[in-house]
Amino acid sequence: MAPEQRVVMEADPAKARAVGRPWVVKPYLGLTNYTSNLQRLGFTEQDVAGEGSDRLIDALVISGDGATIARRFEEHHQAGADHVAVQLVAGPDADLDVGLSRLGQILGLSPAS
């Protein structure tokens, strides 16, 4: 099993949601097959309506401090994932190389600088 996981390298929940929300709304919340599946997984009609609830965004886009991010990835592995496809989501002014390097350090995939 190889789930996809979006990540925003931001500890502030409101800022992380602002960056991550468009990456959930545009590709997923307009598609009935996705919203129906999310409802089967326990989200409500209100969660998947419009811009998506904060609860939905928090579940679908990992953010937080390093320990929180690492724990959320570990939850995938504990649930049976062999691999996790990572999509780093960032604002327009973010340096993706820095974000990927930090994420690699958090996940133990690259040496600390």
mmCIF file of N, CA and C in Angstrom:
data_model
loop_
_atom_site.group_PDB
_atom_site.id
_atom_site.type_symbol
_atom_site.label_atom_id
_atom_site.label_comp_id
_atom_site.label_asym_id
_atom_site.label_seq_id
_atom_site.Cartn_x
_atom_site.Cartn_y
_atom_site.Cartn_z
ATOM 1 N N MET A 1 0.849 -1.168 0.000
ATOM 2 C CA MET A 1 0.000 0.000 0.000
ATOM 3 C C MET A 1 0.895 1.231 0.000
ATOM 4 N N ALA A 2 0.526 2.221 -0.822
ATOM 5 C CA ALA A 2 1.313 3.449 -0.928
ATOM 6 C C ALA A 2 0.384 4.663 -0.960
ATOM 7 N N PRO A 3 -0.016 5.159 0.199
ATOM 8 C CA PRO A 3 -0.891 6.335 0.218
ATOM 9 C C PRO A 3 -0.138 7.593 -0.198
ATOM 10 N N GLU A 4 -0.899 8.553 -0.640
ATOM 11 C CA GLU A 4 -0.368 9.879 -0.958
ATOM 12 C C GLU A 4 -0.588 10.764 0.252
ATOM 13 N N GLN A 5 0.387 11.628 0.553
ATOM 14 C CA GLN A 5 0.244 12.517 1.693
ATOM 15 C C GLN A 5 0.789 13.892 1.358
ATOM 16 N N ARG A 6 -0.044 14.892 1.503
ATOM 17 C CA ARG A 6 0.407 16.269 1.339
ATOM 18 C C ARG A 6 0.926 16.779 2.677
ATOM 19 N N VAL A 7 1.959 17.626 2.592
ATOM 20 C CA VAL A 7 2.597 18.175 3.786
ATOM 21 C C VAL A 7 2.823 19.666 3.595
ATOM 22 N N VAL A 8 2.501 20.432 4.620
ATOM 23 C CA VAL A 8 2.830 21.859 4.669
ATOM 24 C C VAL A 8 3.786 22.032 5.838
ATOM 25 N N MET A 9 4.954 22.566 5.568
ATOM 26 C CA MET A 9 5.965 22.757 6.612
ATOM 27 C C MET A 9 5.658 24.053 7.371
ATOM 28 N N GLU A 10 4.619 23.989 8.182
ATOM 29 C CA GLU A 10 4.154 25.160 8.934
ATOM 30 C C GLU A 10 3.544 24.685 10.236
ATOM 31 N N ALA A 11 3.991 25.247 11.348
ATOM 32 C CA ALA A 11 3.484 24.847 12.655
ATOM 33 C C ALA A 11 2.169 25.539 13.015
ATOM 34 N N ASP A 12 1.930 26.729 12.484
ATOM 35 C CA ASP A 12 0.702 27.455 12.799
ATOM 36 C C ASP A 12 -0.457 26.846 12.006
ATOM 37 N N PRO A 13 -1.475 26.299 12.690
ATOM 38 C CA PRO A 13 -2.566 25.619 11.991
ATOM 39 C C PRO A 13 -3.308 26.489 10.980
ATOM 40 N N ALA A 14 -3.579 27.739 11.313
ATOM 41 C CA ALA A 14 -4.314 28.610 10.388
ATOM 42 C C ALA A 14 -3.499 28.869 9.120
ATOM 43 N N LYS A 15 -2.209 29.128 9.282
ATOM 44 C CA LYS A 15 -1.349 29.345 8.108
ATOM 45 C C LYS A 15 -1.227 28.069 7.277
ATOM 46 N N ALA A 16 -1.083 26.931 7.948
ATOM 47 C CA ALA A 16 -0.957 25.658 7.240
ATOM 48 C C ALA A 16 -2.228 25.356 6.442
ATOM 49 N N ARG A 17 -3.384 25.592 7.041
ATOM 50 C CA ARG A 17 -4.648 25.362 6.322
ATOM 51 C C ARG A 17 -4.773 26.282 5.117
ATOM 52 N N ALA A 18 -4.356 27.532 5.264
ATOM 53 C CA ALA A 18 -4.446 28.484 4.153
ATOM 54 C C ALA A 18 -3.615 28.012 2.965
ATOM 55 N N VAL A 19 -2.470 27.421 3.233
ATOM 56 C CA VAL A 19 -1.621 26.899 2.161
ATOM 57 C C VAL A 19 -2.163 25.572 1.637
ATOM 58 N N GLY A 20 -2.582 24.703 2.521
ATOM 59 C CA GLY A 20 -2.993 23.359 2.129
ATOM 60 C C GLY A 20 -4.384 23.232 1.543
ATOM 61 N N ARG A 21 -5.298 24.075 1.967
ATOM 62 C CA ARG A 21 -6.704 23.954 1.550
ATOM 63 C C ARG A 21 -6.888 23.920 0.028
ATOM 64 N N PRO A 22 -6.276 24.806 -0.743
ATOM 65 C CA PRO A 22 -6.486 24.741 -2.200
ATOM 66 C C PRO A 22 -6.043 23.409 -2.816
ATOM 67 N N TRP A 23 -5.106 22.736 -2.182
ATOM 68 C CA TRP A 23 -4.598 21.461 -2.688
ATOM 69 C C TRP A 23 -5.536 20.305 -2.370
ATOM 70 N N VAL A 24 -6.549 20.572 -1.564
ATOM 71 C CA VAL A 24 -7.598 19.583 -1.278
ATOM 72 C C VAL A 24 -8.864 19.944 -2.045
ATOM 73 N N VAL A 25 -9.224 21.220 -2.010
ATOM 74 C CA VAL A 25 -10.491 21.659 -2.607
ATOM 75 C C VAL A 25 -10.513 21.427 -4.110
ATOM 76 N N LYS A 26 -9.537 21.965 -4.812
ATOM 77 C CA LYS A 26 -9.575 21.923 -6.277
ATOM 78 C C LYS A 26 -9.535 20.497 -6.832
ATOM 79 N N PRO A 27 -8.608 19.663 -6.399
ATOM 80 C CA PRO A 27 -8.584 18.335 -7.037
ATOM 81 C C PRO A 27 -9.599 17.335 -6.486
ATOM 82 N N TYR A 28 -10.096 17.521 -5.275
ATOM 83 C CA TYR A 28 -10.892 16.460 -4.661
ATOM 84 C C TYR A 28 -12.340 16.812 -4.352
ATOM 85 N N LEU A 29 -12.587 17.975 -3.787
ATOM 86 C CA LEU A 29 -13.924 18.241 -3.260
ATOM 87 C C LEU A 29 -14.981 18.506 -4.333
ATOM 88 N N GLY A 30 -14.567 18.639 -5.562
ATOM 89 C CA GLY A 30 -15.525 18.766 -6.643
ATOM 90 C C GLY A 30 -15.882 17.442 -7.286
ATOM 91 N N LEU A 31 -15.306 16.365 -6.792
ATOM 92 C CA LEU A 31 -15.511 15.040 -7.378
ATOM 93 C C LEU A 31 -16.299 14.148 -6.424
ATOM 94 N N THR A 32 -17.440 13.698 -6.882
ATOM 95 C CA THR A 32 -18.345 12.909 -6.050
ATOM 96 C C THR A 32 -17.687 11.631 -5.537
ATOM 97 N N ASN A 33 -16.864 10.978 -6.355
ATOM 98 C CA ASN A 33 -16.238 9.740 -5.890
ATOM 99 C C ASN A 33 -15.330 9.996 -4.681
ATOM 100 N N TYR A 34 -14.638 11.127 -4.657
ATOM 101 C CA TYR A 34 -13.789 11.450 -3.524
ATOM 102 C C TYR A 34 -14.613 11.839 -2.304
ATOM 103 N N THR A 35 -15.595 12.710 -2.505
ATOM 104 C CA THR A 35 -16.387 13.147 -1.351
ATOM 105 C C THR A 35 -17.199 11.992 -0.772
ATOM 106 N N SER A 36 -17.678 11.094 -1.625
ATOM 107 C CA SER A 36 -18.410 9.918 -1.118
ATOM 108 C C SER A 36 -17.487 9.027 -0.307
ATOM 109 N N ASN A 37 -16.270 8.828 -0.783
ATOM 110 C CA ASN A 37 -15.314 7.998 -0.054
ATOM 111 C C ASN A 37 -14.946 8.653 1.279
ATOM 112 N N LEU A 38 -14.732 9.953 1.269
ATOM 113 C CA LEU A 38 -14.423 10.650 2.520
ATOM 114 C C LEU A 38 -15.561 10.511 3.522
ATOM 115 N N GLN A 39 -16.798 10.542 3.035
ATOM 116 C CA GLN A 39 -17.943 10.353 3.936
ATOM 117 C C GLN A 39 -17.987 8.914 4.454
ATOM 118 N N ARG A 40 -17.629 7.957 3.624
ATOM 119 C CA ARG A 40 -17.549 6.563 4.111
ATOM 120 C C ARG A 40 -16.487 6.414 5.192
ATOM 121 N N LEU A 41 -15.470 7.263 5.125
ATOM 122 C CA LEU A 41 -14.394 7.222 6.114
ATOM 123 C C LEU A 41 -14.723 7.998 7.388
ATOM 124 N N GLY A 42 -15.924 8.605 7.451
ATOM 125 C CA GLY A 42 -16.359 9.259 8.677
ATOM 126 C C GLY A 42 -16.493 10.765 8.617
ATOM 127 N N PHE A 43 -16.158 11.370 7.486
ATOM 128 C CA PHE A 43 -16.364 12.803 7.360
ATOM 129 C C PHE A 43 -17.825 13.056 6.997
ATOM 130 N N THR A 44 -18.330 14.212 7.365
ATOM 131 C CA THR A 44 -19.731 14.546 7.130
ATOM 132 C C THR A 44 -19.885 15.314 5.819
ATOM 133 N N GLU A 45 -21.147 15.479 5.413
ATOM 134 C CA GLU A 45 -21.421 16.309 4.237
ATOM 135 C C GLU A 45 -20.883 17.719 4.441
ATOM 136 N N GLN A 46 -20.990 18.230 5.655
ATOM 137 C CA GLN A 46 -20.490 19.567 5.951
ATOM 138 C C GLN A 46 -18.963 19.620 5.829
ATOM 139 N N ASP A 47 -18.285 18.538 6.229
ATOM 140 C CA ASP A 47 -16.824 18.493 6.125
ATOM 141 C C ASP A 47 -16.361 18.628 4.681
ATOM 142 N N VAL A 48 -17.070 17.990 3.758
ATOM 143 C CA VAL A 48 -16.614 17.946 2.363
ATOM 144 C C VAL A 48 -17.266 19.013 1.488
ATOM 145 N N ALA A 49 -18.112 19.860 2.072
ATOM 146 C CA ALA A 49 -18.785 20.915 1.309
ATOM 147 C C ALA A 49 -17.882 22.140 1.171
ATOM 148 N N GLY A 50 -18.109 22.882 0.104
ATOM 149 C CA GLY A 50 -17.424 24.161 -0.090
ATOM 150 C C GLY A 50 -15.920 24.047 -0.048
ATOM 151 N N GLU A 51 -15.326 24.793 0.873
ATOM 152 C CA GLU A 51 -13.871 24.827 1.022
ATOM 153 C C GLU A 51 -13.335 23.725 1.936
ATOM 154 N N GLY A 52 -14.203 22.852 2.394
ATOM 155 C CA GLY A 52 -13.778 21.787 3.299
ATOM 156 C C GLY A 52 -13.606 22.309 4.711
ATOM 157 N N SER A 53 -13.991 21.485 5.677
ATOM 158 C CA SER A 53 -13.863 21.891 7.079
ATOM 159 C C SER A 53 -12.400 21.873 7.509
ATOM 160 N N ASP A 54 -12.111 22.578 8.587
ATOM 161 C CA ASP A 54 -10.761 22.527 9.149
ATOM 162 C C ASP A 54 -10.402 21.094 9.526
ATOM 163 N N ARG A 55 -11.367 20.352 10.046
ATOM 164 C CA ARG A 55 -11.123 18.954 10.425
ATOM 165 C C ARG A 55 -10.666 18.139 9.217
ATOM 166 N N LEU A 56 -11.310 18.335 8.075
ATOM 167 C CA LEU A 56 -10.938 17.617 6.858
ATOM 168 C C LEU A 56 -9.551 18.020 6.391
ATOM 169 N N ILE A 57 -9.288 19.317 6.332
ATOM 170 C CA ILE A 57 -7.983 19.792 5.873
ATOM 171 C C ILE A 57 -6.882 19.280 6.789
ATOM 172 N N ASP A 58 -7.109 19.329 8.091
ATOM 173 C CA ASP A 58 -6.106 18.835 9.043
ATOM 174 C C ASP A 58 -5.841 17.340 8.866
ATOM 175 N N ALA A 59 -6.855 16.594 8.475
ATOM 176 C CA ALA A 59 -6.682 15.151 8.271
ATOM 177 C C ALA A 59 -5.953 14.840 6.975
ATOM 178 N N LEU A 60 -6.155 15.660 5.951
ATOM 179 C CA LEU A 60 -5.603 15.355 4.634
ATOM 180 C C LEU A 60 -4.274 16.031 4.342
ATOM 181 N N VAL A 61 -3.942 17.072 5.084
ATOM 182 C CA VAL A 61 -2.689 17.790 4.875
ATOM 183 C C VAL A 61 -1.944 17.835 6.209
ATOM 184 N N ILE A 62 -0.823 17.154 6.262
ATOM 185 C CA ILE A 62 -0.024 17.140 7.491
ATOM 186 C C ILE A 62 0.671 18.487 7.660
ATOM 187 N N SER A 63 0.653 18.984 8.878
ATOM 188 C CA SER A 63 1.416 20.180 9.232
ATOM 189 C C SER A 63 1.722 20.085 10.719
ATOM 190 N N GLY A 64 2.478 21.041 11.202
ATOM 191 C CA GLY A 64 2.820 21.058 12.614
ATOM 192 C C GLY A 64 4.313 21.071 12.817
ATOM 193 N N ASP A 65 4.722 20.768 14.037
ATOM 194 C CA ASP A 65 6.152 20.710 14.325
ATOM 195 C C ASP A 65 6.716 19.380 13.820
ATOM 196 N N GLY A 66 8.017 19.241 13.920
ATOM 197 C CA GLY A 66 8.671 18.039 13.407
ATOM 198 C C GLY A 66 8.137 16.749 14.001
ATOM 199 N N ALA A 67 7.898 16.729 15.294
ATOM 200 C CA ALA A 67 7.403 15.515 15.945
ATOM 201 C C ALA A 67 6.008 15.149 15.445
ATOM 202 N N THR A 68 5.166 16.145 15.241
ATOM 203 C CA THR A 68 3.814 15.897 14.739
ATOM 204 C C THR A 68 3.862 15.341 13.330
ATOM 205 N N ILE A 69 4.683 15.932 12.486
ATOM 206 C CA ILE A 69 4.810 15.466 11.106
ATOM 207 C C ILE A 69 5.323 14.032 11.080
ATOM 208 N N ALA A 70 6.369 13.739 11.839
ATOM 209 C CA ALA A 70 6.922 12.379 11.880
ATOM 210 C C ALA A 70 5.882 11.379 12.373
ATOM 211 N N ARG A 71 5.123 11.749 13.396
ATOM 212 C CA ARG A 71 4.101 10.848 13.947
ATOM 213 C C ARG A 71 3.025 10.536 12.917
ATOM 214 N N ARG A 72 2.596 11.547 12.178
ATOM 215 C CA ARG A 72 1.557 11.327 11.172
ATOM 216 C C ARG A 72 2.042 10.379 10.071
ATOM 217 N N PHE A 73 3.309 10.476 9.684
ATOM 218 C CA PHE A 73 3.839 9.532 8.697
ATOM 219 C C PHE A 73 3.933 8.132 9.288
ATOM 220 N N GLU A 74 4.318 8.042 10.538
ATOM 221 C CA GLU A 74 4.396 6.737 11.200
ATOM 222 C C GLU A 74 3.022 6.085 11.265
ATOM 223 N N GLU A 75 1.975 6.867 11.423
ATOM 224 C CA GLU A 75 0.619 6.318 11.439
ATOM 225 C C GLU A 75 0.300 5.605 10.126
ATOM 226 N N HIS A 76 0.774 6.119 9.011
ATOM 227 C CA HIS A 76 0.585 5.444 7.722
ATOM 228 C C HIS A 76 1.254 4.071 7.736
ATOM 229 N N HIS A 77 2.490 4.031 8.225
ATOM 230 C CA HIS A 77 3.220 2.760 8.259
ATOM 231 C C HIS A 77 2.577 1.769 9.224
ATOM 232 N N GLN A 78 2.096 2.258 10.358
ATOM 233 C CA GLN A 78 1.414 1.382 11.310
ATOM 234 C C GLN A 78 0.115 0.829 10.739
ATOM 235 N N ALA A 79 -0.491 1.574 9.819
ATOM 236 C CA ALA A 79 -1.740 1.128 9.181
ATOM 237 C C ALA A 79 -1.478 0.188 8.009
ATOM 238 N N GLY A 80 -0.205 -0.065 7.699
ATOM 239 C CA GLY A 80 0.124 -1.023 6.654
ATOM 240 C C GLY A 80 0.767 -0.469 5.405
ATOM 241 N N ALA A 81 1.070 0.822 5.379
ATOM 242 C CA ALA A 81 1.708 1.405 4.193
ATOM 243 C C ALA A 81 3.136 0.899 4.051
ATOM 244 N N ASP A 82 3.483 0.536 2.829
ATOM 245 C CA ASP A 82 4.867 0.168 2.511
ATOM 246 C C ASP A 82 5.675 1.415 2.145
ATOM 247 N N HIS A 83 5.019 2.330 1.507
ATOM 248 C CA HIS A 83 5.605 3.587 1.057
ATOM 249 C C HIS A 83 4.579 4.694 1.279
ATOM 250 N N VAL A 84 5.048 5.914 1.344
ATOM 251 C CA VAL A 84 4.141 7.061 1.405
ATOM 252 C C VAL A 84 4.618 8.059 0.353
ATOM 253 N N ALA A 85 3.762 8.340 -0.619
ATOM 254 C CA ALA A 85 4.073 9.334 -1.643
ATOM 255 C C ALA A 85 3.861 10.715 -1.039
ATOM 256 N N VAL A 86 4.897 11.520 -1.036
ATOM 257 C CA VAL A 86 4.865 12.816 -0.377
ATOM 258 C C VAL A 86 4.713 13.926 -1.408
ATOM 259 N N GLN A 87 3.808 14.846 -1.127
ATOM 260 C CA GLN A 87 3.676 16.066 -1.912
ATOM 261 C C GLN A 87 3.872 17.235 -0.965
ATOM 262 N N LEU A 88 5.006 17.903 -1.097
ATOM 263 C CA LEU A 88 5.257 19.086 -0.285
ATOM 264 C C LEU A 88 4.477 20.241 -0.888
ATOM 265 N N VAL A 89 3.646 20.863 -0.082
ATOM 266 C CA VAL A 89 2.817 21.982 -0.503
ATOM 267 C C VAL A 89 3.363 23.230 0.178
ATOM 268 N N ALA A 90 3.538 24.290 -0.599
ATOM 269 C CA ALA A 90 4.116 25.504 -0.034
ATOM 270 C C ALA A 90 3.525 26.727 -0.708
ATOM 271 N N GLY A 91 3.663 27.846 -0.036
ATOM 272 C CA GLY A 91 3.219 29.112 -0.596
ATOM 273 C C GLY A 91 4.128 29.545 -1.732
ATOM 274 N N PRO A 92 3.734 30.571 -2.461
ATOM 275 C CA PRO A 92 4.477 30.993 -3.644
ATOM 276 C C PRO A 92 5.894 31.490 -3.361
ATOM 277 N N ASP A 93 6.154 31.960 -2.155
ATOM 278 C CA ASP A 93 7.477 32.488 -1.833
ATOM 279 C C ASP A 93 8.360 31.477 -1.107
ATOM 280 N N ALA A 94 7.870 30.274 -0.905
ATOM 281 C CA ALA A 94 8.618 29.275 -0.144
ATOM 282 C C ALA A 94 9.742 28.676 -0.977
ATOM 283 N N ASP A 95 10.808 28.313 -0.312
ATOM 284 C CA ASP A 95 11.935 27.626 -0.947
ATOM 285 C C ASP A 95 11.697 26.126 -0.788
ATOM 286 N N LEU A 96 11.284 25.459 -1.864
ATOM 287 C CA LEU A 96 10.965 24.031 -1.799
ATOM 288 C C LEU A 96 12.174 23.179 -1.433
ATOM 289 N N ASP A 97 13.359 23.574 -1.861
ATOM 290 C CA ASP A 97 14.550 22.809 -1.508
ATOM 291 C C ASP A 97 14.758 22.793 0.008
ATOM 292 N N VAL A 98 14.560 23.933 0.637
ATOM 293 C CA VAL A 98 14.695 24.010 2.099
ATOM 294 C C VAL A 98 13.613 23.159 2.757
ATOM 295 N N GLY A 99 12.392 23.256 2.264
ATOM 296 C CA GLY A 99 11.297 22.470 2.826
ATOM 297 C C GLY A 99 11.525 20.977 2.676
ATOM 298 N N LEU A 100 11.974 20.545 1.504
ATOM 299 C CA LEU A 100 12.242 19.117 1.293
ATOM 300 C C LEU A 100 13.399 18.631 2.156
ATOM 301 N N SER A 101 14.409 19.461 2.313
ATOM 302 C CA SER A 101 15.539 19.087 3.167
ATOM 303 C C SER A 101 15.086 18.928 4.615
ATOM 304 N N ARG A 102 14.292 19.877 5.092
ATOM 305 C CA ARG A 102 13.786 19.799 6.474
ATOM 306 C C ARG A 102 12.894 18.576 6.651
ATOM 307 N N LEU A 103 12.016 18.320 5.681
ATOM 308 C CA LEU A 103 11.147 17.160 5.768
ATOM 309 C C LEU A 103 11.972 15.879 5.784
ATOM 310 N N GLY A 104 13.003 15.811 4.947
ATOM 311 C CA GLY A 104 13.880 14.645 4.952
ATOM 312 C C GLY A 104 14.535 14.428 6.300
ATOM 313 N N GLN A 105 14.949 15.496 6.942
ATOM 314 C CA GLN A 105 15.540 15.392 8.281
ATOM 315 C C GLN A 105 14.525 14.891 9.290
ATOM 316 N N ILE A 106 13.311 15.436 9.236
ATOM 317 C CA ILE A 106 12.243 15.029 10.168
ATOM 318 C C ILE A 106 11.935 13.546 10.027
ATOM 319 N N LEU A 107 11.936 13.066 8.788
ATOM 320 C CA LEU A 107 11.584 11.663 8.521
ATOM 321 C C LEU A 107 12.805 10.742 8.582
ATOM 322 N N GLY A 108 13.967 11.292 8.903
ATOM 323 C CA GLY A 108 15.167 10.482 9.015
ATOM 324 C C GLY A 108 15.704 10.011 7.676
ATOM 325 N N LEU A 109 15.456 10.787 6.617
ATOM 326 C CA LEU A 109 15.871 10.402 5.276
ATOM 327 C C LEU A 109 17.104 11.143 4.806
ATOM 328 N N SER A 110 17.528 12.167 5.532
ATOM 329 C CA SER A 110 18.715 12.925 5.160
ATOM 330 C C SER A 110 19.408 13.379 6.424
ATOM 331 N N PRO A 111 20.721 13.585 6.341
ATOM 332 C CA PRO A 111 21.460 14.013 7.522
ATOM 333 C C PRO A 111 21.090 15.436 7.913
ATOM 334 N N ALA A 112 21.175 15.729 9.200
ATOM 335 C CA ALA A 112 20.954 17.089 9.680
ATOM 336 C C ALA A 112 22.061 17.980 9.177
ATOM 337 N N SER A 113 21.734 19.229 8.875
ATOM 338 C CA SER A 113 22.775 20.150 8.388
ATOM 339 C C SER A 113 23.323 20.969 9.525
#
